[in-house]
Amino acid sequence: LSVKNLSRDREFHDISFDLHKGERLGIAGLMGAGRSELVMTLFGDRKPKSGEIYVRGQKVRINSPAQAIRLKMALVTEDRKRYGLNLLAGTGTNIVTVVERKLGRLGFFSTRKANALSDEMIRRLNIKVKSRSQIVSSLSGGNQQKVVLAKWLAEDIDIIIFDEPTRGIDVGAKAEIYKLINLLAEQGKAVILISSEMPELIGLTDRIIVLHEGRLSGELQKDE
């Protein structure tokens, strides 16, 4: 992913950075610095005023999250209850949301494939749930976040953005998400991590860019 002079009125200005395969890039800054607004724009939820975005060397215009998904991008949003989950649906239904279109043939949805996939992701991410049909709003914060992750990992993604992925979850679930972020990078995925917890950023990332009042104010390598 390459971003060149990306701007959006009153939110962020002239942001440029590159993100490489297998790299974990941290974005630091205070609340209101423009971090979430930047990644929501990269994911097509908001339109930039100016600037350029390149994915795998090709200039792209991302006008919707659906377009971002087609470019093999994912966003684990800061507000999982508002943007990441259907709280009235079952765990399995949430897990297959992104890949629904692939779970069928000739226009017919395959419940068998959907159930098999959701069961696999529940095992893979160690989601504490009675069954795939358990309503996701009844799960703990940590398990809800794992369902969000499962939804994206069920898809074939290359770039994954984590916005405050461990906010409001217990220590055990945090540790599991840390392991998952590291595993994704080892598999060659490009990772962006936004966090207000400085030890989290320092421990998990290869490089950190710092936003201050919507502008890029610094960049730190791992050894710095």
Rosetta silent file (secondary structure, phi, psi, omega in degrees, C-alpha in Angstrom):
SEQUENCE: LSVKNLSRDREFHDISFDLHKGERLGIAGLMGAGRSELVMTLFGDRKPKSGEIYVRGQKVRINSPAQAIRLKMALVTEDRKRYGLNLLAGTGTNIVTVVERKLGRLGFFSTRKANALSDEMIRRLNIKVKSRSQIVSSLSGGNQQKVVLAKWLAEDIDIIIFDEPTRGIDVGAKAEIYKLINLLAEQGKAVILISSEMPELIGLTDRIIVLHEGRLSGELQKDE
SCORE:     score description
SCORE:     0.000 S_00000001
   1 L     0.000  135.033  177.470    0.000    0.000    0.000 S_00000001
   2 E  -133.137  130.094 -178.615    1.314    3.472   -0.891 S_00000001
   3 E  -119.945  128.643 -176.206   -0.331    6.736    0.142 S_00000001
   4 E  -124.269  113.123  171.732    0.711   10.052   -1.412 S_00000001
   5 E    51.319   44.989 -178.423   -0.324   13.450   -0.004 S_00000001
   6 E   -78.365  132.616 -178.406   -3.743   12.246    1.135 S_00000001
   7 E  -139.509  149.987  171.663   -5.963   14.979    2.624 S_00000001
   8 E  -146.111  130.247 -172.890   -9.503   15.391    3.886 S_00000001
   9 L   -50.421  130.767  174.127  -10.899   18.721    5.096 S_00000001
  10 L    64.040    9.946 -178.949  -10.619   19.309    8.865 S_00000001
  11 L  -123.757  -51.642  176.498   -9.409   15.730    9.481 S_00000001
  12 E  -156.463  157.260 -170.955   -5.919   15.102    8.029 S_00000001
  13 E  -140.042  129.171  171.694   -3.544   16.804    5.619 S_00000001
  14 E    51.153   51.405  179.314   -0.820   15.660    3.188 S_00000001
  15 E   -89.072  126.671  177.810   -0.327   12.173    4.630 S_00000001
  16 E  -133.225  135.184  172.908    2.215   10.008    2.796 S_00000001
  17 E  -166.557  162.533  174.276    3.587    6.576    3.702 S_00000001
  18 E  -118.459  147.520  177.130    4.379    3.159    2.253 S_00000001
  19 L  -130.028  125.376 -172.918    3.399   -0.205    3.686 S_00000001
  20 L  -103.336  160.617  177.056    5.278   -3.318    2.601 S_00000001
  21 L   -57.001  130.031  178.631    4.404   -6.984    2.451 S_00000001
  22 L    77.801    5.059 -178.683    4.872   -8.600    5.874 S_00000001
  23 L   -95.612  147.072  174.556    5.342   -5.243    7.603 S_00000001
  24 E  -112.977  106.532 -177.539    3.532   -4.082   10.742 S_00000001
  25 E  -101.477  124.257  177.286    3.126   -0.299   10.607 S_00000001
  26 E   -93.556  146.134  172.521    1.946    1.529   13.712 S_00000001
  27 E  -120.568  114.754 -178.423    0.030    4.811   13.689 S_00000001
  28 E  -106.928  162.970  178.839    0.420    6.795   16.909 S_00000001
  29 L   149.836  162.035  179.029   -1.181   10.032   18.053 S_00000001
  30 L   -75.010  164.052  172.970   -3.665   11.479   20.490 S_00000001
  31 L   -57.302  134.264 -179.241   -7.418   11.090   20.127 S_00000001
  32 L    90.011    2.045 -179.552   -8.536   13.524   17.431 S_00000001
  33 L   -77.967  -11.858  179.013   -5.208   13.439   15.606 S_00000001
  34 L   104.980    9.010 -176.117   -6.886   11.971   12.516 S_00000001
  35 H   -64.094  -55.722 -177.896   -5.816    8.335   12.854 S_00000001
  36 H   -65.118  -38.411  179.639   -9.233    6.671   12.526 S_00000001
  37 H   -62.019  -37.325  178.925  -10.366    9.179    9.910 S_00000001
  38 H   -63.295  -49.876 -175.901   -7.317    8.315    7.810 S_00000001
  39 H   -72.753  -30.164  175.073   -7.905    4.557    7.815 S_00000001
  40 H   -64.923  -33.630  176.823  -11.658    4.950    7.254 S_00000001
  41 H   -70.999  -42.642  177.005  -10.762    6.949    4.143 S_00000001
  42 H   -58.951  -33.067 -177.102   -8.280    4.297    2.997 S_00000001
  43 L   -88.169    3.302  173.863  -11.065    1.733    3.388 S_00000001
  44 L    86.385    6.634  179.486  -13.474    3.727    1.253 S_00000001
  45 L   -79.344  -21.738  177.663  -15.881    4.803    3.992 S_00000001
  46 L  -134.680  154.885 -179.621  -14.994    8.471    3.396 S_00000001
  47 L  -100.071  132.386  176.942  -13.801   10.334    0.325 S_00000001
  48 L   -74.802  156.080  174.343  -10.474   12.215    0.387 S_00000001
  49 L   -77.819  -38.944 -178.881  -10.258   15.773   -0.861 S_00000001
  50 E  -156.199  170.394  178.684   -6.942   15.109   -2.596 S_00000001
  51 E   110.265  174.970 -175.435   -4.053   12.675   -2.794 S_00000001
  52 E  -133.114  147.041  176.461   -3.356    9.270   -4.288 S_00000001
  53 E  -125.919  132.257  178.006   -3.600    5.659   -3.130 S_00000001
  54 E  -121.665  134.429  174.788   -1.698    2.788   -4.730 S_00000001
  55 E  -122.294  121.767 -175.646   -2.319   -0.916   -4.091 S_00000001
  56 L    53.133   38.592  175.716    0.294   -3.347   -5.436 S_00000001
  57 L    83.760   -5.147 -179.165    1.745   -0.502   -7.501 S_00000001
  58 E  -103.665  131.457  176.936   -1.539    0.388   -9.207 S_00000001
  59 E   -68.517  132.621 -177.030   -3.250    3.729   -8.592 S_00000001
  60 E  -131.778  154.902  168.927   -6.767    3.118   -7.239 S_00000001
  61 L  -115.289  117.947 -177.289   -9.857    5.071   -6.260 S_00000001
  62 L  -106.080  100.918 -174.378  -11.567    3.443   -3.303 S_00000001
  63 L   -98.661   -3.952 -179.923  -15.113    4.810   -3.162 S_00000001
  64 L  -159.992  157.322  173.877  -16.651    2.179   -0.893 S_00000001
  65 H   -58.327  -32.669  178.528  -15.704   -0.578    1.570 S_00000001
  66 H   -60.643  -39.660  177.185  -16.876   -3.086   -1.066 S_00000001
  67 H   -66.546  -40.163  178.115  -14.178   -1.781   -3.413 S_00000001
  68 H   -60.598  -41.640  179.545  -11.593   -2.011   -0.630 S_00000001
  69 H   -63.341  -39.997  178.293  -12.560   -5.639   -0.006 S_00000001
  70 H   -64.101  -25.646  176.423  -12.157   -6.416   -3.711 S_00000001
  71 L   -86.450    9.283  178.717   -8.630   -4.990   -3.394 S_00000001
  72 L    66.283   41.526  174.761   -8.053   -7.532   -0.579 S_00000001
  73 E  -109.811  151.245  177.648   -8.165   -4.946    2.207 S_00000001
  74 E  -138.932  149.991  177.899   -9.791   -5.384    5.629 S_00000001
  75 E  -131.663  115.244  170.874  -10.586   -3.006    8.497 S_00000001
  76 E   -90.483  100.204 -168.238  -11.035   -4.128   12.096 S_00000001
  77 L   -73.415  156.342  177.891  -12.827   -1.006   13.216 S_00000001
  78 L   -62.404  -37.704 -177.521  -12.455    0.835   16.519 S_00000001
  79 L  -105.865   84.229 -174.386  -16.226    0.591   17.149 S_00000001
  80 H   -65.615  -31.746 -176.895  -16.945   -3.107   16.610 S_00000001
  81 H   -72.682  -30.881 -179.260  -20.551   -2.867   17.843 S_00000001
  82 H   -87.817  -40.824 -172.011  -21.450   -0.119   15.386 S_00000001
  83 H  -113.568  -20.515 -170.286  -19.371   -1.050   12.342 S_00000001
  84 H  -100.937  -19.925 -172.056  -17.988   -4.557   12.831 S_00000001
  85 L  -136.083  154.389  164.634  -20.892   -6.762   13.890 S_00000001
  86 L   -98.829  100.090 -170.308  -24.573   -7.458   13.399 S_00000001
  87 L   -67.420  -18.463 -178.619  -25.427   -7.692   17.090 S_00000001
  88 L   -92.353   -3.819 -177.317  -28.827   -9.296   16.482 S_00000001
  89 L  -102.039  166.658  178.969  -27.400  -12.147   14.378 S_00000001
  90 E   -74.033  164.958 -179.830  -25.695  -15.378   15.346 S_00000001
  91 H   -59.664  -46.912 -179.166  -21.943  -15.838   15.607 S_00000001
  92 H   -62.479  -40.558  178.835  -21.788  -17.982   12.473 S_00000001
  93 H   -61.170  -41.834  177.924  -23.815  -15.508   10.438 S_00000001
  94 H   -63.721  -40.643 -175.983  -21.407  -12.721   11.394 S_00000001
  95 H   -63.484  -36.176 -175.245  -18.357  -14.799   10.494 S_00000001
  96 L   -94.456    8.373 -175.740  -19.518  -15.483    6.923 S_00000001
  97 L   -54.716  -48.419 -173.555  -20.747  -11.929    6.207 S_00000001
  98 L   -73.022  -31.208 -173.622  -17.839  -10.916    3.968 S_00000001
  99 L  -103.502   12.272 -177.610  -17.599  -14.210    2.056 S_00000001
 100 H   -50.047  -43.777 -175.484  -21.325  -14.894    1.597 S_00000001
 101 H   -63.183  -20.240 -178.119  -21.109  -14.418   -2.165 S_00000001
 102 H   -92.688   -8.489 -173.374  -18.527  -17.227   -2.377 S_00000001
 103 L   -96.192   49.972  179.629  -20.537  -19.754   -0.390 S_00000001
 104 E  -171.175 -177.494 -179.662  -22.777  -20.946   -3.132 S_00000001
 105 E  -149.483  136.312  178.756  -23.154  -21.932   -6.726 S_00000001
 106 L    56.638   34.370  176.128  -25.445  -20.718   -9.503 S_00000001
 107 L    86.085   -0.543 -179.659  -26.975  -18.166   -7.164 S_00000001
 108 E  -102.498  127.042  179.964  -27.837  -20.643   -4.409 S_00000001
 109 E   -76.571  134.291 -179.136  -26.372  -20.072   -0.926 S_00000001
 110 L   -98.923  103.373  177.570  -24.809  -23.170    0.659 S_00000001
 111 H   -62.594  -36.234  179.826  -25.722  -23.394    4.348 S_00000001
 112 H   -61.406  -45.854  178.628  -23.485  -26.454    4.661 S_00000001
 113 H   -64.951  -41.224 -179.733  -20.417  -24.539    3.456 S_00000001
 114 H   -62.473  -44.352  179.800  -21.274  -21.553    5.648 S_00000001
 115 H   -64.604  -40.863  179.998  -21.631  -23.742    8.751 S_00000001
 116 H   -64.316  -41.632 -179.771  -18.368  -25.563    8.029 S_00000001
 117 H   -67.064  -45.579 -178.886  -16.500  -22.286    7.571 S_00000001
 118 H   -64.503  -38.668  177.638  -17.897  -20.665   10.718 S_00000001
 119 H   -64.493  -39.911  177.915  -17.094  -23.782   12.777 S_00000001
 120 H   -61.769  -44.869 -178.691  -13.536  -23.778   11.406 S_00000001
 121 H   -69.080  -34.795  176.500  -13.022  -20.090   12.322 S_00000001
 122 H   -61.711  -41.993  177.864  -14.514  -20.600   15.803 S_00000001
 123 H   -69.052  -44.910 -174.566  -11.942  -23.356   16.401 S_00000001
 124 H   -62.082  -39.669 -177.493   -9.081  -21.461   14.787 S_00000001
 125 L   -99.224    4.870  177.705   -9.575  -18.304   16.855 S_00000001
 126 L    54.461   49.484  179.367  -10.677  -20.132   20.012 S_00000001
 127 L   -79.291  124.353 -178.505  -13.945  -18.185   20.195 S_00000001
 128 L   -81.264  101.089 -176.143  -15.804  -19.040   23.420 S_00000001
 129 L  -148.820  145.036 -179.604  -19.306  -19.727   22.184 S_00000001
 130 L   -68.465  -40.404  177.900  -21.950  -22.402   22.899 S_00000001
 131 L  -161.174  167.430  179.693  -22.699  -22.848   19.210 S_00000001
 132 L   -62.752  -19.609 -178.145  -22.430  -20.960   15.916 S_00000001
 133 L   -86.836   -5.759 -179.914  -26.063  -19.854   16.369 S_00000001
 134 L   -62.473  131.860 -178.698  -25.401  -17.999   19.661 S_00000001
 135 E   -61.289  131.377 -170.655  -26.315  -14.327   19.269 S_00000001
 136 H   -67.578  -25.600  179.122  -23.094  -12.337   19.043 S_00000001
 137 H   -67.050  -17.113 -179.361  -24.290   -9.597   21.447 S_00000001
 138 H   -86.113   -5.031 -179.111  -24.251  -12.193   24.249 S_00000001
 139 L   -83.756  160.784  174.739  -20.497  -12.787   23.891 S_00000001
 140 L   -68.362  164.313  179.498  -17.762  -11.093   25.908 S_00000001
 141 H   -57.377  -41.449 -179.548  -15.918   -8.127   24.393 S_00000001
 142 H   -65.235  -40.537  179.826  -12.885  -10.263   23.612 S_00000001
 143 H   -73.628  -32.687  172.855  -14.917  -12.925   21.862 S_00000001
 144 H   -60.961  -42.631  179.738  -16.871  -10.308   19.909 S_00000001
 145 H   -64.967  -36.070  177.139  -13.557   -8.926   18.657 S_00000001
 146 H   -64.880  -34.782  177.320  -12.471  -12.428   17.641 S_00000001
 147 H   -64.730  -40.823  175.752  -15.681  -12.762   15.615 S_00000001
 148 H   -59.077  -45.621  179.528  -14.784   -9.525   13.788 S_00000001
 149 H   -63.446  -41.774  179.824  -11.325  -10.947   13.061 S_00000001
 150 H   -60.506  -38.880  179.508  -12.805  -14.262   11.941 S_00000001
 151 H   -57.143  -41.466 -178.384  -15.058  -12.425    9.481 S_00000001
 152 H   -80.604  -36.410 -177.665  -12.009  -10.927    7.770 S_00000001
 153 H   -72.151  -17.811  174.355   -9.734  -13.956    8.015 S_00000001
 154 L   -70.563  -19.972  177.880  -12.373  -16.027    6.238 S_00000001
 155 L   -95.170  157.232  177.471  -11.654  -13.796    3.228 S_00000001
 156 L   -85.845   97.783 -175.288   -8.419  -13.804    1.217 S_00000001
 157 L  -114.531  153.242  176.917   -6.875  -10.500    2.333 S_00000001
 158 L  -114.192  -29.636 -176.321   -3.452   -8.919    1.824 S_00000001
 159 E  -125.149  121.999 -179.322   -3.784   -5.664    3.805 S_00000001
 160 E  -127.986  128.524 -177.844   -5.419   -5.581    7.236 S_00000001
 161 E  -106.862  125.069  176.555   -5.974   -2.463    9.330 S_00000001
 162 E  -108.871  117.632  178.003   -6.473   -2.777   13.088 S_00000001
 163 E  -108.249  105.774 -177.773   -7.978    0.299   14.794 S_00000001
 164 L    49.686   58.362 -172.137   -7.666   -0.068   18.598 S_00000001
 165 L   -69.390  -17.863 -177.065   -8.096   -3.874   18.343 S_00000001
 166 L  -111.836   12.622  178.747   -7.673   -4.573   22.088 S_00000001
 167 L   -67.362  127.976  174.407   -9.815   -1.779   23.544 S_00000001
 168 L    74.151   22.736  177.292  -12.251   -3.108   26.138 S_00000001
 169 L  -124.827  160.848 -173.543  -11.118   -6.733   26.126 S_00000001
 170 L   -77.887  169.473 -173.786   -9.462   -8.889   28.788 S_00000001
 171 H   -61.698  -39.956 -179.836   -5.767   -9.718   29.051 S_00000001
 172 H   -62.814  -44.380  178.969   -6.145  -13.262   27.719 S_00000001
 173 H   -67.215  -36.232  176.484   -7.945  -12.136   24.572 S_00000001
 174 H   -57.280  -47.677 -177.903   -5.361   -9.360   24.097 S_00000001
 175 H   -60.158  -40.171  179.652   -2.548  -11.909   24.092 S_00000001
 176 H   -66.121  -38.316  179.515   -4.351  -14.015   21.483 S_00000001
 177 H   -69.897  -37.359  175.471   -4.885  -10.995   19.227 S_00000001
 178 H   -58.415  -46.191  179.674   -1.192  -10.034   19.575 S_00000001
 179 H   -60.954  -39.533 -178.420   -0.211  -13.542   18.436 S_00000001
 180 H   -66.584  -42.322  178.364   -2.604  -13.299   15.511 S_00000001
 181 H   -60.166  -44.859  178.701   -1.203   -9.936   14.354 S_00000001
 182 H   -64.127  -39.228  179.899    2.321  -11.351   14.424 S_00000001
 183 H   -65.292  -40.525  178.879    1.195  -14.486   12.578 S_00000001
 184 H   -60.452  -43.348  178.567   -0.468  -12.419    9.834 S_00000001
 185 H   -64.360  -40.558  178.332    2.773  -10.489    9.280 S_00000001
 186 H   -62.562  -29.807  179.117    4.752  -13.751    9.178 S_00000001
 187 L   -81.955    0.539  177.532    2.356  -14.970    6.476 S_00000001
 188 L    95.011    3.439  176.872    3.207  -11.900    4.387 S_00000001
 189 L   -72.470  147.780  175.304    0.144   -9.802    5.157 S_00000001
 190 E   -94.031  126.682 -171.653    0.658   -6.043    5.402 S_00000001
 191 E  -119.523  133.375  168.421   -0.614   -4.764    8.762 S_00000001
 192 E  -112.623  132.445 -179.592   -1.547   -1.288   10.005 S_00000001
 193 E  -125.963  118.603  170.193   -2.068   -0.943   13.754 S_00000001
 194 E  -100.778  131.231  177.046   -3.626    2.071   15.470 S_00000001
 195 L  -153.536  143.718  174.621   -3.375    2.020   19.256 S_00000001
 196 L   -88.572   -7.480  179.489   -3.497    4.495   22.109 S_00000001
 197 L   -94.403  107.805 -175.568   -1.369    2.111   24.195 S_00000001
 198 H   -60.571  -41.149  177.086    2.265    2.962   23.506 S_00000001
 199 H   -60.008  -32.194  178.443    3.669   -0.379   24.804 S_00000001
 200 H   -65.538  -46.938  178.312    1.322   -2.138   22.374 S_00000001
 201 H   -62.885  -46.784 -177.415    2.621   -0.127   19.419 S_00000001
 202 H   -64.063  -39.618 -175.887    6.260   -0.497   20.431 S_00000001
 203 H   -76.506  -25.770 -171.164    5.931   -4.240   21.044 S_00000001
 204 H  -105.801  -18.412 -169.984    3.986   -5.133   17.909 S_00000001
 205 L  -107.879  159.637  176.203    5.196   -2.895   15.087 S_00000001
 206 L   -92.604  -23.243 -175.962    8.262   -2.615   12.842 S_00000001
 207 E  -158.516  147.305 -178.930    7.830    1.126   12.272 S_00000001
 208 E  -128.631  131.618  167.918    5.613    3.887   13.664 S_00000001
 209 E  -105.609  147.332 -174.599    4.307    7.065   12.044 S_00000001
 210 E  -116.240  128.002  175.159    2.982    9.796   14.325 S_00000001
 211 E  -104.716  138.783  176.757    0.001   12.033   13.580 S_00000001
 212 E  -138.889  117.240 -179.027   -0.498   15.358   15.342 S_00000001
 213 L    50.897   43.443  174.576   -3.511   17.530   14.605 S_00000001
 214 L    82.602    2.332 -178.833   -4.050   15.776   11.297 S_00000001
 215 E  -121.640  150.100  177.166   -0.473   16.043   10.059 S_00000001
 216 E   -75.115  113.124 -173.681    2.379   13.555    9.867 S_00000001
 217 E  -109.084   -4.869  178.852    4.794   14.782   12.520 S_00000001
 218 E  -178.216  162.308  175.939    7.303   11.951   12.760 S_00000001
 219 E  -143.338  130.590 -176.358    8.404    8.459   11.808 S_00000001
 220 E  -124.481  130.300  174.565   10.276    6.037   14.042 S_00000001
 221 E   -80.947  168.041 -175.254   12.025    2.825   13.096 S_00000001
 222 L   -54.238  -45.518 -174.681   11.978   -0.206   15.428 S_00000001
 223 L   -74.362   -6.231  177.647   15.397    0.526   16.964 S_00000001
 224 L   -94.565    0.000    0.000   14.344    4.103   17.756 S_00000001
